[in-house]
Amino acid sequence: ISAYSRIILIAFSFFVLMFLLWKSRQQIAPEFMAVPAKYRWVLLVLTLLPFIFYFASMPPKHVSDDEAYYQVAAKNILTMGHLGDLPKGGGWAFLISLGYLLTGINGVVSLQISQLLGAGSIVGIFFLATWAGLSLRTALIGAALFTFIPARIFWAATAESHTAAIFFVIWATAFSFLLCRKIEKDIFILAVTFWVFAVLIRFETI
């Protein structure tokens, strides 16, 4: 598969995912609104905590050469329209390129996107547990424990693909559980598309 074909596949998968989220909003929104306000407030605090860690005690860091590969590939997407010779999944580089498109090419952008996805993973853990049939209290405890996992905090402060992969795997699993409760075509396709994009970020998520 050529470098151009790879980015076309990744971009198509991402925009299909966004479209399916919008199309399924009437099925998904009630699930969010059904959560009592007190749980939503606690969940909001949990999602804000990683940003406090990030700005207060977890300065941006580079832990491997892979981060540079993704950032260069993201730059290549904007300047040349392809991933270059990136030897890994290109989904994360594509997400970084969207950040570059909005704010300009800056190495900090990838770290900020990683933080956002890390926060989104906390919400994902809560709904994964809820849709799997666990109580709201148990789901909230699970989200809280996930928030304070040292490895999660560490990788979310880097430009590596770990946090992005975890985000998509968590939400793919969550929507798979939701499918068991709501047997609907849109939810099924949404879950499959989340799994596909997770694989496009890191092949080993298969």
Short mmCIF file of C-alpha atoms in Angstrom, two decimals:
data_model
loop_
_atom_site.label_atom_id
_atom_site.label_comp_id
_atom_site.label_asym_id
_atom_site.label_seq_id
_atom_site.Cartn_x
_atom_site.Cartn_y
_atom_site.Cartn_z
CA ILE A 1 0.00 0.00 0.00
CA SER A 2 1.42 3.39 -1.00
CA ALA A 3 2.03 6.30 1.36
CA TYR A 4 -0.82 8.23 -0.30
CA SER A 5 -3.22 5.28 -0.02
CA ARG A 6 -2.44 4.93 3.70
CA ILE A 7 -3.35 8.51 4.52
CA ILE A 8 -6.49 8.33 2.38
CA LEU A 9 -7.59 5.21 4.30
CA ILE A 10 -6.85 6.82 7.66
CA ALA A 11 -8.59 10.10 6.79
CA PHE A 12 -11.62 8.25 5.42
CA SER A 13 -11.88 6.11 8.57
CA PHE A 14 -11.64 9.15 10.82
CA PHE A 15 -14.29 11.17 9.02
CA VAL A 16 -16.59 8.15 8.85
CA LEU A 17 -16.12 7.85 12.62
CA MET A 18 -17.04 11.52 13.13
CA PHE A 19 -20.09 11.15 10.89
CA LEU A 20 -21.26 8.04 12.76
CA LEU A 21 -20.91 9.79 16.11
CA TRP A 22 -23.10 12.61 14.82
CA LYS A 23 -25.57 10.20 13.21
CA SER A 24 -25.85 8.13 16.40
CA ARG A 25 -26.27 11.12 18.70
CA GLN A 26 -29.94 10.37 19.37
CA GLN A 27 -29.04 6.89 20.61
CA ILE A 28 -25.97 7.99 22.58
CA ALA A 29 -27.06 11.31 24.14
CA PRO A 30 -29.75 9.74 26.37
CA GLU A 31 -27.10 7.43 27.83
CA PHE A 32 -25.06 10.45 28.90
CA MET A 33 -28.04 12.40 30.19
CA ALA A 34 -29.22 9.40 32.22
CA VAL A 35 -26.20 9.77 34.51
CA PRO A 36 -27.22 11.69 37.67
CA ALA A 37 -25.79 15.19 37.99
CA LYS A 38 -23.63 14.36 41.02
CA TYR A 39 -21.84 11.63 39.08
CA ARG A 40 -21.34 13.93 36.11
CA TRP A 41 -19.74 16.56 38.35
CA VAL A 42 -17.34 14.05 39.87
CA LEU A 43 -16.51 12.74 36.40
CA LEU A 44 -15.81 16.30 35.26
CA VAL A 45 -13.38 16.78 38.15
CA LEU A 46 -11.64 13.52 37.28
CA THR A 47 -11.18 14.62 33.67
CA LEU A 48 -9.75 17.98 34.76
CA LEU A 49 -7.23 16.46 37.17
CA PRO A 50 -4.86 15.20 34.42
CA PHE A 51 -4.53 18.75 33.11
CA ILE A 52 -3.58 19.92 36.60
CA PHE A 53 -0.94 17.17 36.78
CA TYR A 54 0.26 18.12 33.30
CA PHE A 55 0.71 21.83 33.94
CA ALA A 56 1.82 21.59 37.58
CA SER A 57 4.15 18.61 37.78
CA MET A 58 4.36 16.75 34.47
CA PRO A 59 6.20 19.04 32.00
CA PRO A 60 6.36 17.92 28.35
CA LYS A 61 8.90 15.19 27.79
CA HIS A 62 10.31 13.12 24.97
CA VAL A 63 10.90 9.51 25.94
CA SER A 64 11.62 7.81 22.60
CA ASP A 65 12.55 8.41 18.98
CA ASP A 66 9.07 7.26 17.97
CA GLU A 67 7.64 10.63 19.01
CA ALA A 68 9.75 12.37 16.37
CA TYR A 69 8.57 9.84 13.75
CA TYR A 70 4.93 10.71 14.45
CA GLN A 71 5.56 14.45 14.47
CA VAL A 72 7.53 14.37 11.21
CA ALA A 73 4.82 12.19 9.63
CA ALA A 74 2.17 14.70 10.76
CA LYS A 75 4.16 17.50 9.16
CA ASN A 76 4.48 15.44 5.97
CA ILE A 77 0.71 15.02 5.82
CA LEU A 78 0.24 18.78 5.72
CA THR A 79 3.17 19.64 3.46
CA MET A 80 3.30 16.63 1.09
CA GLY A 81 -0.04 14.87 1.53
CA HIS A 82 1.34 11.56 2.76
CA LEU A 83 2.93 9.89 5.80
CA GLY A 84 6.40 9.55 4.35
CA ASP A 85 8.25 6.43 5.48
CA LEU A 86 6.58 6.13 8.90
CA PRO A 87 7.12 2.47 9.91
CA LYS A 88 4.19 2.46 12.33
CA GLY A 89 0.44 2.98 12.29
CA GLY A 90 -0.39 6.41 10.90
CA GLY A 91 -3.58 7.14 12.82
CA TRP A 92 -1.80 9.04 15.59
CA ALA A 93 0.22 11.08 13.09
CA PHE A 94 -3.04 11.97 11.34
CA LEU A 95 -4.56 13.25 14.60
CA ILE A 96 -1.45 15.32 15.25
CA SER A 97 -1.70 16.76 11.73
CA LEU A 98 -5.24 17.95 12.51
CA GLY A 99 -3.80 19.82 15.49
CA TYR A 100 -1.09 21.31 13.27
CA LEU A 101 -3.74 22.36 10.78
CA LEU A 102 -5.61 24.30 13.46
CA THR A 103 -2.73 25.81 15.43
CA GLY A 104 0.35 25.56 13.23
CA ILE A 105 3.22 23.09 13.31
CA ASN A 106 4.41 22.96 16.91
CA GLY A 107 5.76 20.00 18.87
CA VAL A 108 3.68 20.92 21.92
CA VAL A 109 0.45 20.32 19.99
CA SER A 110 0.92 16.55 20.03
CA LEU A 111 1.36 16.63 23.81
CA GLN A 112 -1.82 18.66 24.24
CA ILE A 113 -3.81 16.27 22.03
CA SER A 114 -2.44 13.38 24.07
CA GLN A 115 -3.71 15.08 27.24
CA LEU A 116 -7.17 15.58 25.74
CA LEU A 117 -7.39 11.94 24.69
CA GLY A 118 -6.19 10.88 28.12
CA ALA A 119 -9.03 12.84 29.71
CA GLY A 120 -11.46 11.33 27.21
CA SER A 121 -10.27 7.86 28.22
CA ILE A 122 -11.33 8.53 31.81
CA VAL A 123 -14.88 9.26 30.62
CA GLY A 124 -14.66 6.19 28.43
CA ILE A 125 -13.79 3.95 31.38
CA PHE A 126 -16.86 5.21 33.23
CA PHE A 127 -19.25 4.45 30.37
CA LEU A 128 -17.54 1.17 29.52
CA ALA A 129 -18.20 -0.02 33.06
CA THR A 130 -21.74 1.39 33.05
CA TRP A 131 -22.69 -0.16 29.71
CA ALA A 132 -21.11 -3.44 30.83
CA GLY A 133 -23.74 -3.56 33.56
CA LEU A 134 -21.79 -2.34 36.59
CA SER A 135 -23.28 0.18 39.01
CA LEU A 136 -22.65 3.90 38.58
CA ARG A 137 -20.67 3.92 41.82
CA THR A 138 -18.43 1.09 40.65
CA ALA A 139 -17.97 2.77 37.27
CA LEU A 140 -16.95 6.00 38.99
CA ILE A 141 -14.47 4.18 41.21
CA GLY A 142 -13.01 2.52 38.13
CA ALA A 143 -12.65 5.89 36.38
CA ALA A 144 -11.00 7.37 39.48
CA LEU A 145 -8.51 4.50 39.73
CA PHE A 146 -7.71 4.81 36.03
CA THR A 147 -7.10 8.56 36.48
CA PHE A 148 -4.31 7.97 39.00
CA ILE A 149 -2.51 5.07 37.29
CA PRO A 150 1.13 6.30 37.13
CA ALA A 151 1.73 4.83 33.67
CA ARG A 152 -1.35 6.63 32.31
CA ILE A 153 -0.18 9.95 33.73
CA PHE A 154 3.32 9.39 32.35
CA TRP A 155 2.36 8.45 28.79
CA ALA A 156 -0.29 11.18 28.54
CA ALA A 157 2.50 13.74 28.97
CA THR A 158 4.37 12.44 25.92
CA ALA A 159 3.84 12.50 22.16
CA GLU A 160 3.85 8.69 21.95
CA SER A 161 0.82 6.85 20.54
CA HIS A 162 -0.01 4.90 23.73
CA THR A 163 -2.62 7.33 25.04
CA ALA A 164 -4.36 7.68 21.67
CA ALA A 165 -4.50 3.90 21.24
CA ILE A 166 -5.94 3.43 24.73
CA PHE A 167 -8.58 6.10 24.06
CA PHE A 168 -9.88 4.36 20.94
CA VAL A 169 -9.68 0.87 22.45
CA ILE A 170 -11.63 1.98 25.52
CA TRP A 171 -14.37 3.65 23.49
CA ALA A 172 -14.48 0.77 21.00
CA THR A 173 -15.02 -1.62 23.92
CA ALA A 174 -17.58 0.73 25.49
CA PHE A 175 -19.65 0.95 22.31
CA SER A 176 -19.38 -2.82 21.92
CA PHE A 177 -21.02 -3.19 25.33
CA LEU A 178 -23.62 -0.56 24.41
CA LEU A 179 -24.41 -2.64 21.33
CA CYS A 180 -25.37 -5.51 23.65
CA ARG A 181 -27.97 -3.22 25.19
CA LYS A 182 -29.08 -1.48 22.00
CA ILE A 183 -29.03 -3.77 18.98
CA GLU A 184 -28.90 -1.04 16.36
CA LYS A 185 -27.04 -0.85 13.06
CA ASP A 186 -25.55 2.59 13.73
CA ILE A 187 -24.10 1.51 17.09
CA PHE A 188 -22.64 -1.63 15.50
CA ILE A 189 -20.94 0.31 12.70
CA LEU A 190 -19.71 2.91 15.20
CA ALA A 191 -18.12 0.23 17.41
CA VAL A 192 -16.46 -1.41 14.40
CA THR A 193 -15.12 1.93 13.16
CA PHE A 194 -13.64 2.71 16.58
CA TRP A 195 -11.87 -0.67 16.48
CA VAL A 196 -10.61 0.02 12.97
CA PHE A 197 -9.16 3.38 13.96
CA ALA A 198 -7.58 1.87 17.07
CA VAL A 199 -5.75 -0.56 14.78
CA LEU A 200 -4.70 2.29 12.48
CA ILE A 201 -3.03 3.94 15.48
CA ARG A 202 -1.26 0.84 16.78
CA PHE A 203 -1.36 -2.39 14.83
CA GLU A 204 -0.97 -4.49 17.97
CA THR A 205 -4.42 -3.45 19.21
CA ILE A 206 -5.68 -6.32 17.05
#
